[in-house]
Amino acid sequence: MMKLLDVLAQHPDPVPLKQIAQESALHPSTAHRILGAMAQSGFVERGEGGTYRLGIRLLELGSLVKSRISLRETAMPFMLKLHAETGESVNLGIRDRDEIVYVDRTSSGRSAVRVVHIVGARAPLHTTASGKLFLCDDGIDKVRDYARRTGLPGSTPTSITDLGTLEKELDKVRRHEVAFDLDEVETGVRCIAAGIRDDSGELVAGLSLSTPSERFNPDWAPLVRSTAAEISRTLGYVRRDGR
């Protein structure tokens, strides 16, 4: 597939199958089969006469990668400031379907890095503070779809595993604009998270402060919320209520 993408990237105009196969050193039938699958996913577009060119899906993915890089660069100074003010680890998490993926982190020197907070690690939306922000933003119908789709598996004895409890939890998130993970992903680790929005108002990330349970301080919630709001404003977000 990468060979085919590289070939198409070298040509501004649509390329016939025979030429693509020749330049990629693939058998025409193999190239045709792979191009067909790529066309279904939007990675390539098929034109008249059996020609092919790069598809719009690549532009969408490129824009997504660009926005995430920009997000990380924008967020880091604020994350470092929050880390300095609290002495605890600060995480930046983005949504990937039914999971939160941690894309950046400032580590606390006072405790070992927990597995779930290593950059690149994943955790279910309903057990993470950042994930609850995204579920809250989805609305009730999509939350119920998520619950049916995933079954709300638990990671620890305190994980939320039933829809009724999750709906009540998300109502608190909606009212307070901050979410908590109280030993729900990993026993002994607690988190506070607030949402980061871009210039279009879309929720693009969760900013979370993670601490060992014995050092957890819920009074940090306003600080996490205000830090996330600063990042959002830097990304161009303007609240409708003007705050």
Coordinates of C-alpha atoms in Angstrom, one line a residue:
M1 CA 0.0 0.0 0.0
M2 CA 2.8 2.4 0.9
K3 CA 4.5 1.7 -2.5
L4 CA 1.3 2.6 -4.3
L5 CA 0.9 5.8 -2.2
D6 CA 4.4 6.8 -3.0
V7 CA 3.9 6.3 -6.7
L8 CA 0.7 8.3 -6.8
A9 CA 2.3 11.1 -4.7
Q10 CA 4.9 11.6 -7.5
H11 CA 2.2 12.4 -10.1
P12 CA 0.0 15.4 -10.1
D13 CA -2.4 13.9 -12.6
P14 CA -4.4 10.6 -12.4
V15 CA -2.2 7.5 -13.2
P16 CA -3.2 4.4 -15.2
L17 CA -3.1 1.0 -13.5
K18 CA -0.4 -0.3 -15.8
Q19 CA 2.0 2.5 -15.0
I20 CA 1.3 2.3 -11.2
A21 CA 2.1 -1.4 -11.3
Q22 CA 5.2 -0.9 -13.2
E23 CA 6.6 1.9 -11.0
S24 CA 5.6 0.1 -7.8
A25 CA 7.1 -3.2 -9.0
L26 CA 3.8 -5.0 -8.2
H27 CA 1.8 -7.4 -10.4
P28 CA -1.1 -5.5 -12.0
S29 CA -3.6 -7.8 -10.4
T30 CA -2.1 -7.2 -7.0
A31 CA -2.0 -3.4 -7.5
H32 CA -5.6 -3.5 -8.7
R33 CA -6.8 -5.4 -5.6
I34 CA -5.0 -3.1 -3.2
L35 CA -6.1 0.0 -5.0
G36 CA -9.7 -1.2 -4.9
A37 CA -9.5 -1.6 -1.1
M38 CA -7.9 1.8 -0.8
A39 CA -10.6 3.4 -2.9
Q40 CA -13.3 2.1 -0.6
S41 CA -11.6 3.7 2.3
G42 CA -11.0 7.0 0.5
F43 CA -7.2 6.8 0.3
V44 CA -7.3 6.9 -3.5
E45 CA -9.9 7.9 -6.0
R46 CA -10.6 6.0 -9.2
G47 CA -11.1 8.0 -12.3
E48 CA -12.2 7.4 -15.9
G49 CA -10.3 4.8 -17.8
G50 CA -9.1 3.0 -14.7
T51 CA -6.8 5.7 -13.5
Y52 CA -6.1 6.5 -9.9
R53 CA -5.0 9.5 -7.8
L54 CA -4.6 10.3 -4.1
G55 CA -7.9 10.5 -2.2
I56 CA -9.4 13.1 0.1
R57 CA -9.0 10.8 3.1
L58 CA -5.3 11.6 3.2
L59 CA -6.1 15.3 3.4
E60 CA -8.4 14.6 6.3
L61 CA -5.8 12.6 8.1
G62 CA -3.1 15.1 7.4
S63 CA -5.3 17.9 8.8
L64 CA -5.9 15.8 11.9
V65 CA -2.2 15.1 12.5
K66 CA -1.5 18.8 12.0
S67 CA -4.1 19.8 14.5
R68 CA -2.7 17.4 17.1
I69 CA 0.8 18.6 16.6
S70 CA -0.4 22.1 17.1
L71 CA -2.4 21.1 20.1
R72 CA 0.6 19.5 21.8
E73 CA 2.8 22.5 21.1
T74 CA 0.2 24.9 22.4
A75 CA -0.6 22.9 25.5
M76 CA 2.8 22.1 26.8
P77 CA 3.7 25.5 28.3
F78 CA 0.4 25.5 30.2
M79 CA 0.9 21.8 31.3
L80 CA 4.4 22.7 32.6
K81 CA 2.9 25.6 34.6
L82 CA 0.2 23.4 36.1
H83 CA 2.9 20.8 36.9
A84 CA 5.0 23.4 38.7
E85 CA 2.0 24.7 40.7
T86 CA 0.9 21.3 41.9
G87 CA 4.0 19.1 41.7
E88 CA 1.9 16.3 40.1
S89 CA 1.8 14.7 36.6
V90 CA -0.2 16.5 33.9
N91 CA -1.5 14.5 30.9
L92 CA -2.9 15.4 27.5
G93 CA -5.4 12.9 26.2
I94 CA -7.2 12.7 22.9
R95 CA -10.1 10.4 21.8
D96 CA -9.6 7.5 19.4
R97 CA -13.0 5.9 19.0
D98 CA -13.9 4.3 22.3
E99 CA -10.6 5.0 24.1
I100 CA -8.5 7.9 25.4
V101 CA -4.9 8.0 24.0
Y102 CA -2.3 9.8 26.1
V103 CA -0.2 12.0 23.7
D104 CA 1.8 14.1 26.1
R105 CA 2.8 14.1 29.7
T106 CA 4.8 16.0 32.3
S107 CA 6.0 13.5 35.0
S108 CA 6.1 14.0 38.7
G109 CA 9.5 13.2 40.2
R110 CA 7.7 12.1 43.4
S111 CA 6.3 8.9 42.1
A112 CA 6.9 6.3 39.4
V113 CA 5.2 6.7 36.1
R114 CA 2.0 4.6 36.1
V115 CA 1.5 2.3 33.1
V116 CA -1.8 3.9 32.0
H117 CA -0.3 7.3 31.8
I118 CA 2.7 6.5 29.6
V119 CA 2.5 8.4 26.3
G120 CA 0.8 6.3 23.7
A121 CA -1.1 4.2 26.3
R122 CA -4.9 3.8 26.0
A123 CA -7.8 3.4 28.4
P124 CA -11.6 3.2 28.0
L125 CA -13.5 6.4 27.9
H126 CA -15.9 5.6 30.8
T127 CA -13.1 4.8 33.3
T128 CA -10.9 7.9 32.6
A129 CA -11.5 11.5 33.6
S130 CA -10.7 12.7 30.1
G131 CA -12.8 10.1 28.5
K132 CA -15.9 11.1 30.6
L133 CA -15.5 14.6 29.1
F134 CA -15.9 13.2 25.6
L135 CA -18.8 11.0 26.6
C136 CA -20.5 14.0 28.2
D137 CA -20.0 15.9 25.0
D138 CA -21.6 13.1 23.0
G139 CA -25.0 13.3 24.5
I140 CA -27.2 10.7 26.0
D141 CA -28.0 8.7 22.9
K142 CA -24.4 8.2 21.9
V143 CA -23.5 7.4 25.5
R144 CA -26.1 4.6 25.5
D145 CA -24.7 3.3 22.1
Y146 CA -21.2 3.3 23.7
A147 CA -22.5 1.4 26.7
R148 CA -24.1 -1.3 24.4
R149 CA -21.1 -1.4 22.2
T150 CA -18.5 -1.8 24.9
G151 CA -20.4 -3.4 27.8
L152 CA -18.7 -0.9 30.1
P153 CA -15.9 -3.2 31.3
G154 CA -14.3 -2.5 34.6
S155 CA -10.6 -2.1 35.2
T156 CA -10.7 -1.9 39.1
P157 CA -13.4 -2.5 41.7
T158 CA -14.4 1.2 41.6
S159 CA -14.8 1.4 37.8
I160 CA -18.3 2.4 36.6
T161 CA -19.8 -0.6 34.9
D162 CA -23.5 0.2 34.6
L163 CA -25.2 2.8 32.4
G164 CA -27.3 4.4 35.2
T165 CA -24.3 5.2 37.3
L166 CA -22.4 6.5 34.2
E167 CA -25.3 8.8 33.3
K168 CA -25.4 10.3 36.8
E169 CA -21.6 10.7 36.7
L170 CA -21.8 12.5 33.3
D171 CA -24.5 14.8 34.6
K172 CA -22.0 16.0 37.3
V173 CA -19.4 16.5 34.6
R174 CA -21.8 18.6 32.6
R175 CA -22.7 20.8 35.5
H176 CA -19.2 21.3 36.9
E177 CA -17.2 21.2 33.6
V178 CA -14.6 18.9 35.2
A179 CA -14.4 15.1 35.5
F180 CA -12.8 12.7 38.0
D181 CA -11.3 9.3 37.9
L182 CA -11.2 7.9 41.4
D183 CA -9.1 4.8 41.2
E184 CA -11.1 3.7 38.2
V185 CA -8.4 2.9 35.7
E186 CA -5.7 1.9 38.2
T187 CA -6.0 1.3 41.9
G188 CA -4.0 4.0 43.7
V189 CA -4.2 6.6 41.0
R190 CA -6.7 9.5 40.8
C191 CA -7.3 12.1 38.1
I192 CA -9.0 15.5 37.5
A193 CA -9.7 16.5 33.9
A194 CA -11.1 19.4 32.0
G195 CA -11.8 19.8 28.3
I196 CA -9.8 21.7 25.7
R197 CA -11.7 23.1 22.7
D198 CA -10.5 24.4 19.4
D199 CA -11.6 27.5 17.5
S200 CA -14.6 25.7 16.1
G201 CA -15.8 24.7 19.6
E202 CA -15.0 21.1 19.2
L203 CA -13.7 19.1 22.2
V204 CA -10.2 18.1 21.0
A205 CA -8.5 16.9 24.2
G206 CA -8.7 16.4 27.9
L207 CA -6.2 18.0 30.2
S208 CA -5.8 15.8 33.3
L209 CA -3.9 16.0 36.6
S210 CA -3.0 12.6 37.9
T211 CA -1.8 11.9 41.5
P212 CA -1.4 8.9 43.8
S213 CA -4.6 8.5 45.8
E214 CA -3.0 9.5 49.1
R215 CA -2.1 12.9 47.6
F216 CA -5.3 13.5 45.7
N217 CA -6.7 17.0 46.3
P218 CA -10.2 17.8 44.8
D219 CA -9.5 21.5 45.4
W220 CA -7.2 21.4 42.4
A221 CA -10.3 21.1 40.1
P222 CA -10.7 24.8 39.5
L223 CA -7.0 25.1 38.6
V224 CA -7.2 22.3 36.1
R225 CA -10.4 23.8 34.6
S226 CA -8.8 27.3 34.3
T227 CA -5.7 25.8 32.7
A228 CA -7.7 23.9 30.1
A229 CA -9.7 27.1 29.4
E230 CA -6.4 29.0 28.8
I231 CA -5.3 26.4 26.3
S232 CA -8.7 26.6 24.6
R233 CA -8.5 30.4 24.3
T234 CA -5.0 30.1 22.8
L235 CA -6.4 27.7 20.2
G236 CA -9.0 30.4 19.3
Y237 CA -12.0 29.1 21.3
V238 CA -14.5 31.7 22.5
R239 CA -17.2 30.7 24.9
R240 CA -20.7 31.8 24.0
D241 CA -21.3 33.2 27.5
G242 CA -18.1 35.2 27.0
R243 CA -16.1 33.6 29.9

